[in-house]
Amino acid sequence: MYTIKEVSEDTGISSYTLRYYEREGILPYVKRDSSGNRLYDEESMEWLNFILALRSTGMPLAEIKHYVDLYQEGESTLNMRKQMMLKHKEKIEKNLSDTLKYLEQINYKLAIYDMQEKGLAKMLP
Amino acid sequence: MYTIKEVSEDTGISSYTLRYYEREGILPYVKRDSSGNRLYDEESMEWLNFILALRSTGMPLAEIKHYVDLYQEGESTLNMRKQMMLKHKEKIEKNLSDTLKYLEQINYKLAIYDMQEKGLAKMLP
DNA sequence: AATAATCTTTCAGTATACTCTAACCAAAAA
DNA sequence: TTTTTGGTTAGAGTATACTGAAAGATTATT
């Protein structure tokens, strides 16, 4: 069981943001101690890690919330959730391939900088 | 020479955004016709494509603007610009590796969905 | 017992990146 | 010639995702 400060420190997510996620229904299942302070158990930590994976791969919070809502409706939404994950996976893969393309473009630019340093090319963007 | 509408249509960037980028000093060198309408030539198109590569790989507009400003100061900033590109390249690579890690996590989740469909696993996030 | 640390809630403020409206202008089509 | 189409500017509005301040409660330390 971790306090908000501990969770914040070892995930890099600020306490503000942790409370915000909970308030928005994005991070459910956070327990409380006798005086009302948040306590994060293994289950909330698993959720948090999963949410961070979705967020970091570009899923909007509204969509993450939708996923969490479906989860809470129970097994009947299993297929919908699976479809969401498949869609998101495709989006990530598209994004990876775009990024590789852009990275090539940036490497090309760097190659030109090397040539400019040796006086072999003119000034370009 | 392309009009704003043409550029918008074949880059997918709205006219609003194209004007906004210009206003913010992010997209320079846009020409005008006799009645003041924007005309995008090869040079502005090259800039635009480069800006889109930077933006799509997560560079904030403020930093793109800084790069453009340095460019306009001339050759004396060549090394600074090269350093910026190197830093950005590293950031992209870090981001790619994080994304691959997260993608694995999502693939794992999908595998669990497949097992749940066959009744081989319980409900999980 | 008082002080400090850490937590709570509510609600307002901020950063970033657009996105749209209003009022106006110019050229082409009906 | 009037209407449509597509452009212009300045400036306000929106979406998303936080981020912070204020006021108060609880627990630990001096």
PDB file of N, CA and C (backbone and C1' of nucleotides) in Angstrom, chain B residues 2-16 18 40 45 48 52, chain D residues 5-7:
ATOM      1  N   TYR B   2       1.261  27.467 -54.926  1.00  0.00           N
ATOM      2  CA  TYR B   2      -0.021  26.934 -54.471  1.00  0.00           C
ATOM      3  C   TYR B   2      -0.777  27.935 -53.595  1.00  0.00           C
ATOM      4  N   THR B   3      -2.109  27.876 -53.684  1.00  0.00           N
ATOM      5  CA  THR B   3      -2.927  28.709 -52.793  1.00  0.00           C
ATOM      6  C   THR B   3      -3.044  28.017 -51.431  1.00  0.00           C
ATOM      7  N   ILE B   4      -3.570  28.764 -50.469  1.00  0.00           N
ATOM      8  CA  ILE B   4      -3.698  28.207 -49.116  1.00  0.00           C
ATOM      9  C   ILE B   4      -4.616  26.988 -49.115  1.00  0.00           C
ATOM     10  N   LYS B   5      -5.656  27.057 -49.962  1.00  0.00           N
ATOM     11  CA  LYS B   5      -6.601  25.946 -50.016  1.00  0.00           C
ATOM     12  C   LYS B   5      -5.937  24.662 -50.535  1.00  0.00           C
ATOM     13  N   GLU B   6      -5.133  24.844 -51.599  1.00  0.00           N
ATOM     14  CA  GLU B   6      -4.440  23.681 -52.157  1.00  0.00           C
ATOM     15  C   GLU B   6      -3.488  23.063 -51.137  1.00  0.00           C
ATOM     16  N   VAL B   7      -2.728  23.937 -50.483  1.00  0.00           N
ATOM     17  CA  VAL B   7      -1.769  23.447 -49.492  1.00  0.00           C
ATOM     18  C   VAL B   7      -2.509  22.730 -48.360  1.00  0.00           C
ATOM     19  N   SER B   8      -3.593  23.350 -47.918  1.00  0.00           N
ATOM     20  CA  SER B   8      -4.397  22.751 -46.869  1.00  0.00           C
ATOM     21  C   SER B   8      -4.900  21.372 -47.276  1.00  0.00           C
ATOM     22  N   GLU B   9      -5.394  21.291 -48.518  1.00  0.00           N
ATOM     23  CA  GLU B   9      -5.938  20.014 -48.968  1.00  0.00           C
ATOM     24  C   GLU B   9      -4.888  18.926 -49.109  1.00  0.00           C
ATOM     25  N   ASP B  10      -3.700  19.313 -49.603  1.00  0.00           N
ATOM     26  CA  ASP B  10      -2.777  18.197 -49.754  1.00  0.00           C
ATOM     27  C   ASP B  10      -1.784  17.971 -48.616  1.00  0.00           C
ATOM     28  N   THR B  11      -1.924  18.763 -47.534  1.00  0.00           N
ATOM     29  CA  THR B  11      -1.133  18.421 -46.353  1.00  0.00           C
ATOM     30  C   THR B  11      -2.039  17.971 -45.208  1.00  0.00           C
ATOM     31  N   GLY B  12      -3.335  18.304 -45.331  1.00  0.00           N
ATOM     32  CA  GLY B  12      -4.235  17.989 -44.243  1.00  0.00           C
ATOM     33  C   GLY B  12      -4.182  18.998 -43.102  1.00  0.00           C
ATOM     34  N   ILE B  13      -3.404  20.073 -43.287  1.00  0.00           N
ATOM     35  CA  ILE B  13      -3.331  21.150 -42.291  1.00  0.00           C
ATOM     36  C   ILE B  13      -4.366  22.210 -42.672  1.00  0.00           C
ATOM     37  N   SER B  14      -5.232  22.591 -41.730  1.00  0.00           N
ATOM     38  CA  SER B  14      -6.282  23.559 -42.060  1.00  0.00           C
ATOM     39  C   SER B  14      -5.706  24.934 -42.383  1.00  0.00           C
ATOM     40  N   SER B  15      -6.467  25.718 -43.157  1.00  0.00           N
ATOM     41  CA  SER B  15      -6.021  27.074 -43.498  1.00  0.00           C
ATOM     42  C   SER B  15      -5.781  27.880 -42.229  1.00  0.00           C
ATOM     43  N   TYR B  16      -6.662  27.699 -41.261  1.00  0.00           N
ATOM     44  CA  TYR B  16      -6.496  28.373 -39.972  1.00  0.00           C
ATOM     45  C   TYR B  16      -5.106  28.117 -39.398  1.00  0.00           C
ATOM     46  N   LEU B  18      -2.435  26.984 -40.982  1.00  0.00           N
ATOM     47  CA  LEU B  18      -1.367  27.524 -41.826  1.00  0.00           C
ATOM     48  C   LEU B  18      -1.148  29.012 -41.527  1.00  0.00           C
ATOM     49  N   TYR B  40       2.222  29.731 -51.867  1.00  0.00           N
ATOM     50  CA  TYR B  40       3.271  28.866 -51.316  1.00  0.00           C
ATOM     51  C   TYR B  40       4.117  28.320 -52.460  1.00  0.00           C
ATOM     52  N   MET B  45       6.997  25.143 -49.154  1.00  0.00           N
ATOM     53  CA  MET B  45       6.535  23.760 -49.025  1.00  0.00           C
ATOM     54  C   MET B  45       7.590  22.887 -48.337  1.00  0.00           C
ATOM     55  N   LEU B  48       7.427  23.795 -44.755  1.00  0.00           N
ATOM     56  CA  LEU B  48       6.224  23.206 -44.149  1.00  0.00           C
ATOM     57  C   LEU B  48       6.422  21.721 -43.862  1.00  0.00           C
ATOM     58  N   LEU B  52       6.371  19.988 -40.219  1.00  0.00           N
ATOM     59  CA  LEU B  52       5.449  18.900 -39.895  1.00  0.00           C
ATOM     60  C   LEU B  52       6.182  17.668 -39.359  1.00  0.00           C
TER      61      LEU B  52
ATOM     62  P    DT D   5     -20.662  29.145 -54.333  1.00  0.00           P
ATOM     63  O5'  DT D   5     -19.080  29.424 -54.369  1.00  0.00           O
ATOM     64  C5'  DT D   5     -18.419  29.660 -55.630  1.00  0.00           C
ATOM     65  C4'  DT D   5     -17.003  30.138 -55.330  1.00  0.00           C
ATOM     66  C3'  DT D   5     -16.380  29.485 -54.094  1.00  0.00           C
ATOM     67  O3'  DT D   5     -15.158  28.874 -54.488  1.00  0.00           O
ATOM     68  C1'  DT D   5     -16.088  31.837 -54.043  1.00  0.00           C
ATOM     69  P    DG D   6     -14.360  27.971 -53.498  1.00  0.00           P
ATOM     70  O5'  DG D   6     -13.236  29.007 -53.037  1.00  0.00           O
ATOM     71  C5'  DG D   6     -12.379  29.609 -54.005  1.00  0.00           C
ATOM     72  C4'  DG D   6     -11.624  30.724 -53.331  1.00  0.00           C
ATOM     73  C3'  DG D   6     -11.012  30.290 -51.976  1.00  0.00           C
ATOM     74  O3'  DG D   6      -9.614  30.547 -51.979  1.00  0.00           O
ATOM     75  C1'  DG D   6     -12.121  32.356 -51.799  1.00  0.00           C
ATOM     76  P    DG D   7      -8.683  29.992 -50.877  1.00  0.00           P
ATOM     77  O5'  DG D   7      -8.194  31.324 -50.136  1.00  0.00           O
ATOM     78  C5'  DG D   7      -7.266  32.178 -50.770  1.00  0.00           C
ATOM     79  C4'  DG D   7      -7.558  33.612 -50.425  1.00  0.00           C
ATOM     80  C3'  DG D   7      -7.177  34.054 -49.011  1.00  0.00           C
ATOM     81  O3'  DG D   7      -5.771  34.198 -48.894  1.00  0.00           O
ATOM     82  C1'  DG D   7      -9.161  35.118 -49.769  1.00  0.00           C
TER      83       DG D   7
END
